[in-house]
Short mmCIF file of N, CA and C in Angstrom, two decimals:
data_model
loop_
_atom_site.label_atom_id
_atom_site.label_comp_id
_atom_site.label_asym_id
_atom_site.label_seq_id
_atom_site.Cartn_x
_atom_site.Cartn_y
_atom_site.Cartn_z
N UNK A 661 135.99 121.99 34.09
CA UNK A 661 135.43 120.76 34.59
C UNK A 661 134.31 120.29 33.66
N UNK A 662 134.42 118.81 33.57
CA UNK A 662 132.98 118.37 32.56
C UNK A 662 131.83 118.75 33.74
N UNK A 663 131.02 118.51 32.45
CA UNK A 663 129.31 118.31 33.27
C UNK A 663 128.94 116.98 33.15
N UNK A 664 128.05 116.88 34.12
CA UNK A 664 127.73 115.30 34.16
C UNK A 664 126.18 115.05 34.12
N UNK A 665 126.11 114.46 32.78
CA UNK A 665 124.60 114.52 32.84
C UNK A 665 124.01 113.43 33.41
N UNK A 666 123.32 113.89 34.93
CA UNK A 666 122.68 113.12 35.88
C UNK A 666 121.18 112.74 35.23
N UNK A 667 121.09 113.19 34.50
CA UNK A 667 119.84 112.39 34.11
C UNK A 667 119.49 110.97 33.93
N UNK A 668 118.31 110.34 34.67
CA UNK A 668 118.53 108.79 34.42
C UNK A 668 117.28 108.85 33.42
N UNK A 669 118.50 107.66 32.12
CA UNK A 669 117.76 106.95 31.45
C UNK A 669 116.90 105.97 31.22
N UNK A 670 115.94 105.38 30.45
CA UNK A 670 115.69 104.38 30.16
C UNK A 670 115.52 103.68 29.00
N UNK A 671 115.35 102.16 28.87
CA UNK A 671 115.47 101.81 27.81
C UNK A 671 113.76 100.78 27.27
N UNK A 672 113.15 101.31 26.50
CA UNK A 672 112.15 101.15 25.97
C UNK A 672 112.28 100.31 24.91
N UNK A 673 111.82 99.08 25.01
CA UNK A 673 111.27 97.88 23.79
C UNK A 673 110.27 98.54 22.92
N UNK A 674 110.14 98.91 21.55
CA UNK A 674 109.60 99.67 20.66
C UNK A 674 109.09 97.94 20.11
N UNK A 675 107.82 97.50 20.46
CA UNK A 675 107.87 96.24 19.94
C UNK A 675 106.64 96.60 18.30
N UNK A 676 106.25 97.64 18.48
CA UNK A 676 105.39 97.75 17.35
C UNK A 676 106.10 98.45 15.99
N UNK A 677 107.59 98.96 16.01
CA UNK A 677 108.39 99.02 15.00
C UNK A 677 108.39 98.20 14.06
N UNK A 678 109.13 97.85 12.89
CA UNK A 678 109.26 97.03 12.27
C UNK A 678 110.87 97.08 11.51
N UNK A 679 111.74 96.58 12.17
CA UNK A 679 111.81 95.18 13.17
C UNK A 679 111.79 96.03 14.75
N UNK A 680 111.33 95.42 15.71
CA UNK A 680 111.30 96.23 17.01
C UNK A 680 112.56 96.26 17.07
N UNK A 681 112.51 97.25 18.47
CA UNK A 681 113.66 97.93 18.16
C UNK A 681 113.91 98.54 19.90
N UNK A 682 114.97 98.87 20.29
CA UNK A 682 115.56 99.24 21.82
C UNK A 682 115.60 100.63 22.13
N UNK A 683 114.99 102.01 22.28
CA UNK A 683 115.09 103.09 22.72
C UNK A 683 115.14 103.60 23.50
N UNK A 684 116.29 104.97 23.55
CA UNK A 684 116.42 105.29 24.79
C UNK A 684 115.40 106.22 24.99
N UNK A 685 114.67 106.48 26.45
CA UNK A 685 113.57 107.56 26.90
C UNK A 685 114.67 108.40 28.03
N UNK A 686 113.69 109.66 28.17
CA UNK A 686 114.07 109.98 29.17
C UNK A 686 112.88 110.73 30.15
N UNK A 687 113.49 110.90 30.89
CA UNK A 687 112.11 111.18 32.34
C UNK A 687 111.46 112.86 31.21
N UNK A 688 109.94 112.49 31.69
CA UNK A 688 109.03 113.67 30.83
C UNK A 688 108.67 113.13 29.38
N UNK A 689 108.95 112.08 28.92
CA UNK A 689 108.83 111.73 27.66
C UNK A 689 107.54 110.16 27.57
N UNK A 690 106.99 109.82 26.57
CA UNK A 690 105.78 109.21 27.16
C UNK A 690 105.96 108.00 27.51
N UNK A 691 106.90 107.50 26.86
CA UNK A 691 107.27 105.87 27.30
C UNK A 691 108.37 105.45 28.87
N UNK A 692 108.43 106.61 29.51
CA UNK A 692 109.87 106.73 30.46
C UNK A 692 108.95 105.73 31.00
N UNK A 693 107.97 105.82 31.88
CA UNK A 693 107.80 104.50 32.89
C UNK A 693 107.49 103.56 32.62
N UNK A 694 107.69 102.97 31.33
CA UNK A 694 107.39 101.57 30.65
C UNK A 694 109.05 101.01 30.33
N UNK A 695 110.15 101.84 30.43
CA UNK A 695 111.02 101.58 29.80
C UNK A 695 111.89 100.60 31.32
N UNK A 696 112.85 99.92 31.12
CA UNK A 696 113.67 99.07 31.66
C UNK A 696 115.05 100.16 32.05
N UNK A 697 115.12 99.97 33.48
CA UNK A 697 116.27 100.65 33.94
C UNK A 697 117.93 100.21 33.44
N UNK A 698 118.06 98.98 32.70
CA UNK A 698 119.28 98.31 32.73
C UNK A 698 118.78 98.02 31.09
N UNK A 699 120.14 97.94 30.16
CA UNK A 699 119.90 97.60 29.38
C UNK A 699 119.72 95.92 28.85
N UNK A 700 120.43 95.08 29.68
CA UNK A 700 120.07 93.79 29.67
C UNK A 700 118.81 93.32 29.75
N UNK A 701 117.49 93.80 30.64
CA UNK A 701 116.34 93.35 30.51
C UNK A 701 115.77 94.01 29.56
N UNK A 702 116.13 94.96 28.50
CA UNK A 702 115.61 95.45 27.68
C UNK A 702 115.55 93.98 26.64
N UNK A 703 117.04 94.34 26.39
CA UNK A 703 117.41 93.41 25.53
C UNK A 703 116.79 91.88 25.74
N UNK A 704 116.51 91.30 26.96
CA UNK A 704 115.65 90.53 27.49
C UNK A 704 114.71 90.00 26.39
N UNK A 705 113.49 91.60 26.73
CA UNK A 705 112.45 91.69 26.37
C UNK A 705 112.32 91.79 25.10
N UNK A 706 113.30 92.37 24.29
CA UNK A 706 112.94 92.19 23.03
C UNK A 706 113.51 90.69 21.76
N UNK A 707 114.46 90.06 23.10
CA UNK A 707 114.80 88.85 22.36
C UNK A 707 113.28 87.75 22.25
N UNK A 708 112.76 87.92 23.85
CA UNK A 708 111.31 87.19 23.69
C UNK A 708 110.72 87.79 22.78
N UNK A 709 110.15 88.86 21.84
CA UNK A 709 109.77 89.25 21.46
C UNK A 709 109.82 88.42 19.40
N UNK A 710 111.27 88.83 19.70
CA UNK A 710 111.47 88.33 18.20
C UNK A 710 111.35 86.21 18.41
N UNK A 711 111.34 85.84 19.40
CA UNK A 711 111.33 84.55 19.23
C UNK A 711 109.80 83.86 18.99
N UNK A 712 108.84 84.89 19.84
CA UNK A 712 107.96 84.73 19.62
C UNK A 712 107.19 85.00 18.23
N UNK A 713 107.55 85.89 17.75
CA UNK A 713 107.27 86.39 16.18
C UNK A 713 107.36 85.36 15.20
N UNK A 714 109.18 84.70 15.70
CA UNK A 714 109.61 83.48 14.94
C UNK A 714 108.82 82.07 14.86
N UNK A 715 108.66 81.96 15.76
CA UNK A 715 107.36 80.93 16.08
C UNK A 715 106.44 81.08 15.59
N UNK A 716 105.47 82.46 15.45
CA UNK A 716 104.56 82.63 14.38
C UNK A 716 104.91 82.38 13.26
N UNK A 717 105.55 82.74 12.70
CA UNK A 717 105.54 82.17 11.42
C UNK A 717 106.45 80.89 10.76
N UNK A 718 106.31 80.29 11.82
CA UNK A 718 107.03 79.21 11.74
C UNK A 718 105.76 78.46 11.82
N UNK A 719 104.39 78.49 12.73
CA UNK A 719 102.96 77.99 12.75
C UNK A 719 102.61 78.47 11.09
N UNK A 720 102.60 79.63 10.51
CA UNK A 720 102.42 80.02 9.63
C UNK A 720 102.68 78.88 8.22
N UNK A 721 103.84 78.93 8.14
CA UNK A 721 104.90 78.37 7.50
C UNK A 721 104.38 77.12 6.79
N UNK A 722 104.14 76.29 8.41
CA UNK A 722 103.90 74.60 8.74
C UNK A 722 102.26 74.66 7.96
N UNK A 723 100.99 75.95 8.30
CA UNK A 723 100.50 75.75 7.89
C UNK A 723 100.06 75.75 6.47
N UNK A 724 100.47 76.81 5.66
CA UNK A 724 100.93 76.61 4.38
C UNK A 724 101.43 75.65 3.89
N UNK A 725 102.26 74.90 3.74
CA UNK A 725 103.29 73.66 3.40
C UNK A 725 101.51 72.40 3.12
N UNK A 726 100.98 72.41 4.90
CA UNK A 726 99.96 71.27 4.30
C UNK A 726 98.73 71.82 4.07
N UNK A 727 98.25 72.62 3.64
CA UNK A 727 97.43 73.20 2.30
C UNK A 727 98.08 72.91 1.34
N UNK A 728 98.89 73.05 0.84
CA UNK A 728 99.87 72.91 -0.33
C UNK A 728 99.68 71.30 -0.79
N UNK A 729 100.24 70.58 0.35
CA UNK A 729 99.86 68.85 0.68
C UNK A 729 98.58 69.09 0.00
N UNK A 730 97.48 69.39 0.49
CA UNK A 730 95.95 69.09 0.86
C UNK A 730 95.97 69.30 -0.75
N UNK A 731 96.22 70.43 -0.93
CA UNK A 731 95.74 70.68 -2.58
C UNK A 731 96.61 69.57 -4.18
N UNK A 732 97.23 69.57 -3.39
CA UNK A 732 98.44 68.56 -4.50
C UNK A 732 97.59 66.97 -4.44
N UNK A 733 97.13 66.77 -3.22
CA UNK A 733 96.90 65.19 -3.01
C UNK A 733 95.44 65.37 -3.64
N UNK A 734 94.80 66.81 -3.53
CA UNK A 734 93.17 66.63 -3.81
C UNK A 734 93.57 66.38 -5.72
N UNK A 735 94.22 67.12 -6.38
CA UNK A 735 94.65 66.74 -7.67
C UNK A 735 95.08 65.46 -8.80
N UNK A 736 95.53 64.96 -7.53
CA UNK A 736 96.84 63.59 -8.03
C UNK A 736 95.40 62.86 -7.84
N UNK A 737 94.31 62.89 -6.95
CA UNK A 737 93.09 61.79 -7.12
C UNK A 737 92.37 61.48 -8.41
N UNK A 738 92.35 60.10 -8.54
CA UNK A 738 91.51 59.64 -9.68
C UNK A 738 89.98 59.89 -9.56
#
């Protein structure tokens, strides 16, 4: 007969990885009660995660571009 490993898992958003990242915990380990019982709200949590990131540097991005402006137009002046 198999064995059945009754152990319940969880699934932990590693958001300080690089790129974050989805891990499994298990009970006794340090992240078990932070982790998401289902893997869909994991996955949830780490899609907000990267969208929000994306957005940073998308503010990033926008702000660079007009410095860039700022410095080109301070030049082109007579």
């Amino acid at each position: 007969m198999l064995s059945v490993d009754r152990t319940v898992r969880r699934y932990y958003v590693d958001a300080e990885s690089n790129p974050p990242a989805i891990r499994k915990v298990y009970p006794g380990t340090e992240d078990y009660d932070y982790g998401h019982t289902k893997l869909s709200d994991a996955r949830a949590v780490l899609i907000k995660i990267l969208t929000e990131r994306a957005q940073e540097i998308r503010l990033q991005l926008i702000h660079v571009r007009q410095l860039r402006v700022q410095d080109f137009d301070r030049h082109e002046a007579p």
